[in-house]
mmCIF file of C-alpha atoms in Angstrom:
data_model
loop_
_atom_site.group_PDB
_atom_site.id
_atom_site.type_symbol
_atom_site.label_atom_id
_atom_site.label_comp_id
_atom_site.label_asym_id
_atom_site.label_seq_id
_atom_site.Cartn_x
_atom_site.Cartn_y
_atom_site.Cartn_z
ATOM 1 C CA MET A 137 -10.544 -55.137 -10.103
ATOM 2 C CA ILE A 138 -11.017 -51.937 -7.989
ATOM 3 C CA GLY A 139 -13.349 -53.940 -5.687
ATOM 4 C CA SER A 140 -10.894 -56.503 -5.432
ATOM 5 C CA ARG A 141 -8.081 -53.668 -4.098
ATOM 6 C CA LEU A 142 -10.635 -52.058 -1.530
ATOM 7 C CA LYS A 143 -10.987 -55.290 -0.055
ATOM 8 C CA LEU A 144 -7.831 -56.031 0.281
ATOM 9 C CA SER A 145 -7.199 -52.894 1.834
ATOM 10 C CA ALA A 146 -10.175 -53.141 4.508
ATOM 11 C CA ILE A 147 -7.806 -56.217 5.370
ATOM 12 C CA ALA A 148 -4.461 -54.644 5.747
ATOM 13 C CA VAL A 149 -5.345 -51.194 7.444
ATOM 14 C CA PRO A 150 -6.502 -54.067 11.458
ATOM 15 C CA ALA A 151 -4.022 -55.961 10.562
ATOM 16 C CA LEU A 152 -1.229 -53.123 10.411
ATOM 17 C CA THR A 153 -2.703 -51.227 13.377
ATOM 18 C CA SER A 154 -2.582 -54.681 15.695
ATOM 19 C CA ALA A 155 0.511 -54.947 14.868
ATOM 20 C CA LEU A 156 1.783 -51.650 15.457
ATOM 21 C CA VAL A 157 -0.109 -51.551 19.004
ATOM 22 C CA ALA A 158 1.591 -54.816 19.644
ATOM 23 C CA ALA A 159 4.868 -53.437 18.712
ATOM 24 C CA LEU A 160 4.756 -50.106 21.378
ATOM 25 C CA ALA A 161 3.334 -52.750 24.278
ATOM 26 C CA GLY A 162 6.127 -55.179 23.879
ATOM 27 C CA SER A 163 8.921 -51.455 23.925
ATOM 28 C CA ALA A 164 6.634 -49.874 27.050
ATOM 29 C CA SER A 165 7.079 -53.352 29.180
ATOM 30 C CA ALA A 166 10.166 -53.497 28.496
ATOM 31 C CA ALA A 167 11.714 -49.868 29.927
ATOM 32 C CA PRO A 168 10.467 -50.837 33.788
ATOM 33 C CA VAL A 169 9.998 -47.406 35.653
ATOM 34 C CA GLU A 170 12.473 -47.060 38.709
ATOM 35 C CA ASP A 171 11.401 -46.741 42.352
ATOM 36 C CA PHE A 172 12.121 -44.419 44.303
ATOM 37 C CA THR A 173 10.148 -45.041 47.106
ATOM 38 C CA SER A 174 12.634 -47.327 49.001
ATOM 39 C CA ALA A 175 15.291 -44.899 49.262
ATOM 40 C CA PRO A 176 17.228 -45.979 52.142
ATOM 41 C CA SER A 177 18.062 -43.551 55.111
ATOM 42 C CA TYR A 178 20.925 -42.079 56.709
ATOM 43 C CA GLU A 179 22.192 -41.392 59.565
ATOM 44 C CA LEU A 180 24.451 -38.138 60.539
ATOM 45 C CA GLY A 181 28.019 -38.473 59.569
ATOM 46 C CA GLU A 182 26.801 -42.127 58.531
ATOM 47 C CA THR A 183 27.984 -41.408 54.553
ATOM 48 C CA VAL A 184 30.555 -38.094 53.974
ATOM 49 C CA VAL A 185 31.487 -36.477 51.093
ATOM 50 C CA LEU A 186 34.637 -34.099 52.984
ATOM 51 C CA ASN A 187 34.967 -31.341 50.528
ATOM 52 C CA ALA A 188 32.097 -30.354 49.473
ATOM 53 C CA SER A 189 32.688 -27.592 46.200
ATOM 54 C CA ASP A 190 34.148 -30.576 44.247
ATOM 55 C CA ASP A 191 30.616 -32.279 44.301
ATOM 56 C CA PRO A 192 28.186 -32.038 41.475
ATOM 57 C CA LEU A 193 25.608 -32.957 44.431
ATOM 58 C CA ALA A 194 26.818 -29.691 46.783
ATOM 59 C CA GLN A 195 25.827 -27.490 43.595
ATOM 60 C CA LEU A 196 22.080 -29.003 43.804
ATOM 61 C CA PRO A 197 19.155 -26.598 44.271
ATOM 62 C CA ASP A 198 18.180 -26.273 48.172
ATOM 63 C CA ALA A 199 14.762 -28.509 48.856
ATOM 64 C CA THR A 200 14.956 -27.707 52.823
ATOM 65 C CA ASP A 201 11.247 -25.024 52.776
ATOM 66 C CA GLY A 202 9.781 -28.759 51.559
ATOM 67 C CA SER A 203 9.201 -27.021 48.062
ATOM 68 C CA GLY A 204 10.317 -29.572 45.041
ATOM 69 C CA VAL A 205 9.645 -30.531 42.448
ATOM 70 C CA ALA A 206 6.817 -33.689 41.423
ATOM 71 C CA HIS A 207 8.855 -35.751 39.093
ATOM 72 C CA ARG A 208 12.304 -37.830 40.651
ATOM 73 C CA CYS A 209 15.340 -37.409 39.573
ATOM 74 C CA ASP A 210 18.256 -40.222 39.322
ATOM 75 C CA ASN A 211 21.052 -38.106 42.087
ATOM 76 C CA PRO A 212 22.769 -40.176 44.349
ATOM 77 C CA TYR A 213 21.358 -40.060 47.830
ATOM 78 C CA ARG A 214 24.145 -38.853 49.467
ATOM 79 C CA GLU A 215 25.228 -36.768 52.890
ATOM 80 C CA TRP A 216 27.620 -34.300 52.779
ATOM 81 C CA ARG A 217 29.205 -30.849 55.022
ATOM 82 C CA SER A 218 29.409 -27.688 53.222
ATOM 83 C CA ILE A 219 29.779 -23.482 54.261
ATOM 84 C CA VAL A 220 25.821 -22.023 54.183
ATOM 85 C CA SER A 221 27.043 -18.093 54.690
ATOM 86 C CA SER A 222 30.464 -16.199 56.249
ATOM 87 C CA THR A 223 32.061 -13.324 57.746
ATOM 88 C CA SER A 224 34.812 -11.738 58.370
ATOM 89 C CA TYR A 225 35.713 -12.323 62.155
ATOM 90 C CA PHE A 226 38.712 -11.523 64.606
ATOM 91 C CA VAL A 227 40.476 -15.186 65.749
ATOM 92 C CA PRO A 228 41.953 -13.931 69.122
ATOM 93 C CA SER A 229 44.887 -15.601 70.318
ATOM 94 C CA LEU A 230 44.038 -17.226 73.435
ATOM 95 C CA LEU A 231 47.311 -17.828 74.829
ATOM 96 C CA PRO A 232 48.614 -14.953 77.809
ATOM 97 C CA GLY A 233 50.610 -11.867 77.141
ATOM 98 C CA THR A 234 47.953 -11.208 73.945
ATOM 99 C CA SER A 235 45.775 -9.318 75.283
ATOM 100 C CA PHE A 236 46.181 -5.712 77.111
ATOM 101 C CA LYS A 237 43.556 -2.685 78.080
ATOM 102 C CA ASP A 238 45.309 0.685 79.401
ATOM 103 C CA GLY A 239 43.707 4.260 79.876
ATOM 104 C CA PRO A 240 41.485 5.944 80.160
ATOM 105 C CA GLY A 241 43.280 8.682 77.585
ATOM 106 C CA GLY A 242 47.450 8.088 76.772
ATOM 107 C CA LYS A 243 49.467 5.445 74.201
ATOM 108 C CA MET A 244 49.505 1.860 74.124
ATOM 109 C CA ILE A 245 53.043 0.239 72.597
ATOM 110 C CA VAL A 246 52.665 -3.458 72.930
ATOM 111 C CA SER A 247 54.686 -6.528 71.709
ATOM 112 C CA VAL A 248 54.047 -9.970 70.885
ATOM 113 C CA THR A 249 56.396 -11.353 74.092
ATOM 114 C CA LYS A 250 56.042 -15.184 73.238
ATOM 115 C CA ALA A 251 55.856 -17.582 70.464
ATOM 116 C CA GLY A 252 52.122 -19.153 69.337
ATOM 117 C CA SER A 253 49.606 -19.556 67.734
ATOM 118 C CA VAL A 254 45.783 -19.235 66.376
ATOM 119 C CA LYS A 255 43.266 -22.239 66.220
ATOM 120 C CA ALA A 256 40.067 -22.574 64.842
ATOM 121 C CA GLU A 257 36.928 -22.989 67.086
ATOM 122 C CA ILE A 258 34.601 -25.244 66.596
ATOM 123 C CA THR A 259 31.048 -25.706 68.264
ATOM 124 C CA ALA A 260 30.293 -29.302 67.326
ATOM 125 C CA GLY A 261 32.645 -32.247 65.944
ATOM 126 C CA GLY A 262 36.073 -33.486 66.284
ATOM 127 C CA GLU A 263 38.971 -32.820 64.203
ATOM 128 C CA ALA A 264 36.967 -35.065 61.279
ATOM 129 C CA GLU A 265 34.754 -32.219 61.545
ATOM 130 C CA LEU A 266 37.316 -29.292 61.934
ATOM 131 C CA SER A 267 39.099 -30.788 58.700
ATOM 132 C CA ALA A 268 36.111 -30.880 56.451
ATOM 133 C CA VAL A 269 35.095 -27.691 57.737
ATOM 134 C CA VAL A 270 38.569 -25.917 56.705
ATOM 135 C CA ALA A 271 38.867 -27.756 53.690
ATOM 136 C CA SER A 272 35.199 -26.374 52.257
ATOM 137 C CA ALA A 273 35.843 -23.238 53.582
ATOM 138 C CA LYS A 274 39.931 -22.940 51.391
ATOM 139 C CA ALA A 275 37.603 -23.840 48.515
ATOM 140 C CA THR A 276 34.984 -21.655 48.466
ATOM 141 C CA ILE A 277 36.379 -19.143 51.063
ATOM 142 C CA ASN A 278 39.617 -18.056 51.307
ATOM 143 C CA ALA A 279 42.462 -20.220 50.845
ATOM 144 C CA THR A 280 44.354 -18.577 53.135
ATOM 145 C CA ILE A 281 41.524 -20.326 55.807
ATOM 146 C CA GLY A 282 43.532 -23.371 58.292
ATOM 147 C CA ALA A 283 42.849 -25.066 61.407
ATOM 148 C CA GLU A 284 45.649 -23.176 63.453
ATOM 149 C CA PHE A 285 48.810 -20.367 62.684
ATOM 150 C CA THR A 286 51.742 -19.646 64.323
ATOM 151 C CA TYR A 287 53.289 -16.466 65.207
ATOM 152 C CA THR A 288 56.726 -15.532 66.513
ATOM 153 C CA ILE A 289 58.076 -13.074 68.716
ATOM 154 C CA GLY A 290 58.262 -9.272 67.875
ATOM 155 C CA HIS A 291 55.321 -6.882 66.051
ATOM 156 C CA THR A 292 55.454 -4.299 67.876
ATOM 157 C CA TYR A 293 52.244 -2.232 67.801
ATOM 158 C CA GLN A 294 51.338 1.568 68.987
ATOM 159 C CA GLN A 295 48.111 3.488 69.196
ATOM 160 C CA ASP A 296 46.304 6.653 70.887
ATOM 161 C CA VAL A 297 44.135 6.013 73.586
ATOM 162 C CA SER A 298 41.080 8.768 73.409
ATOM 163 C CA PRO A 299 40.825 10.722 76.058
ATOM 164 C CA ARG A 300 38.692 9.003 79.258
ATOM 165 C CA LYS A 301 38.197 5.691 77.630
ATOM 166 C CA TYR A 302 40.473 2.527 77.955
ATOM 167 C CA GLY A 303 42.028 1.075 75.055
ATOM 168 C CA HIS A 304 42.234 -2.489 74.287
ATOM 169 C CA LEU A 305 44.658 -4.384 72.022
ATOM 170 C CA GLN A 306 44.418 -8.199 71.175
ATOM 171 C CA TYR A 307 46.564 -10.285 68.937
ATOM 172 C CA GLY A 308 44.742 -12.650 66.666
ATOM 173 C CA SER A 309 44.163 -13.369 62.943
ATOM 174 C CA TYR A 310 42.124 -12.387 60.754
ATOM 175 C CA GLY A 311 39.379 -14.749 59.733
ATOM 176 C CA PHE A 312 36.114 -15.914 59.282
ATOM 177 C CA LYS A 313 33.030 -17.079 61.295
ATOM 178 C CA VAL A 314 31.318 -19.402 59.474
ATOM 179 C CA VAL A 315 27.495 -21.106 59.124
ATOM 180 C CA TRP A 316 28.212 -24.612 58.004
ATOM 181 C CA GLY A 317 25.862 -27.478 57.674
ATOM 182 C CA LYS A 318 25.251 -30.810 57.092
ATOM 183 C CA TYR A 319 23.042 -31.432 53.698
ATOM 184 C CA ARG A 320 21.133 -34.702 52.232
ATOM 185 C CA THR A 321 20.037 -35.502 48.524
ATOM 186 C CA SER A 322 16.195 -34.820 49.117
ATOM 187 C CA THR A 323 13.948 -37.203 49.247
ATOM 188 C CA ASP A 324 12.982 -36.635 45.759
ATOM 189 C CA ARG A 325 16.593 -36.784 44.488
ATOM 190 C CA CYS A 326 16.768 -33.846 42.662
ATOM 191 C CA GLY A 327 17.725 -31.141 45.473
ATOM 192 C CA LYS A 328 19.695 -30.872 48.800
ATOM 193 C CA THR A 329 18.112 -30.459 52.186
ATOM 194 C CA LEU A 330 20.095 -28.616 55.533
ATOM 195 C CA VAL A 331 19.691 -31.027 57.740
ATOM 196 C CA LYS A 332 21.110 -29.176 60.876
ATOM 197 C CA SER A 333 23.844 -26.348 60.961
ATOM 198 C CA TRP A 334 26.522 -25.261 63.510
ATOM 199 C CA THR A 335 29.155 -22.276 63.681
ATOM 200 C CA ALA A 336 33.334 -21.983 63.321
ATOM 201 C CA LYS A 337 35.595 -19.491 64.014
ATOM 202 C CA LEU A 338 38.313 -20.404 60.878
ATOM 203 C CA PRO A 339 41.713 -18.333 61.322
ATOM 204 C CA THR A 340 43.981 -16.901 58.374
ATOM 205 C CA ARG A 341 47.640 -16.939 57.728
ATOM 206 C CA GLU A 342 46.941 -12.761 58.113
ATOM 207 C CA THR A 343 48.110 -12.496 62.264
ATOM 208 C CA GLY A 344 48.094 -8.580 63.878
ATOM 209 C CA TRP A 345 46.615 -6.884 66.500
ATOM 210 C CA LYS A 346 42.902 -5.338 66.899
ATOM 211 C CA TYR A 347 42.261 -2.341 68.630
ATOM 212 C CA TRP A 348 38.662 -0.882 70.471
ATOM 213 C CA GLU A 349 37.552 1.206 73.197
ATOM 214 C CA THR A 350 35.018 0.904 75.871
ATOM 215 C CA PRO A 351 33.940 3.574 78.150
ATOM 216 C CA SER A 352 35.389 2.084 81.561
#
């Protein structure tokens, strides 16, 4: 009896092992690995997300320097605009009657004598580009940023000029100078890559006079 049991066990173990190997092989073949080597290429501006702050792809790690992980991810391949950096910047009104110089010394008293506006300036692109940059800047930098702000007659301002110096007064907006860029999902789809960057000067609804002095 004991000999019979040993014989049956010797037969059953190889059979069970073969069945397990076959099952594992069938499971592996049922889940093919996705091929990312044929990811499509895109031209600038072809696929654009206007408000990068609302897109999860904008939160991906930066892979611009080429350092990335070895594996591949399943993020969609896309291109979008986003703010790279920003600094406070006085955006001047370019209309006549908003820029004054006087001196040397003395006192300057000026006021807005004609209604006008302060407009954003962008180094590349048209209205579509500007709208996208303004939308991204409003969401990530300051909610009062806009493409253009109007002002009315008034707002008198006076300033003493240092002896032997010339005073300058310029009307405009207390806005921001930003570097904005076009990003793409990185080749491995695990990060983002900065394709190219430009600058823009964006006003806010806060307008007023800026004063500075020069020796001549």
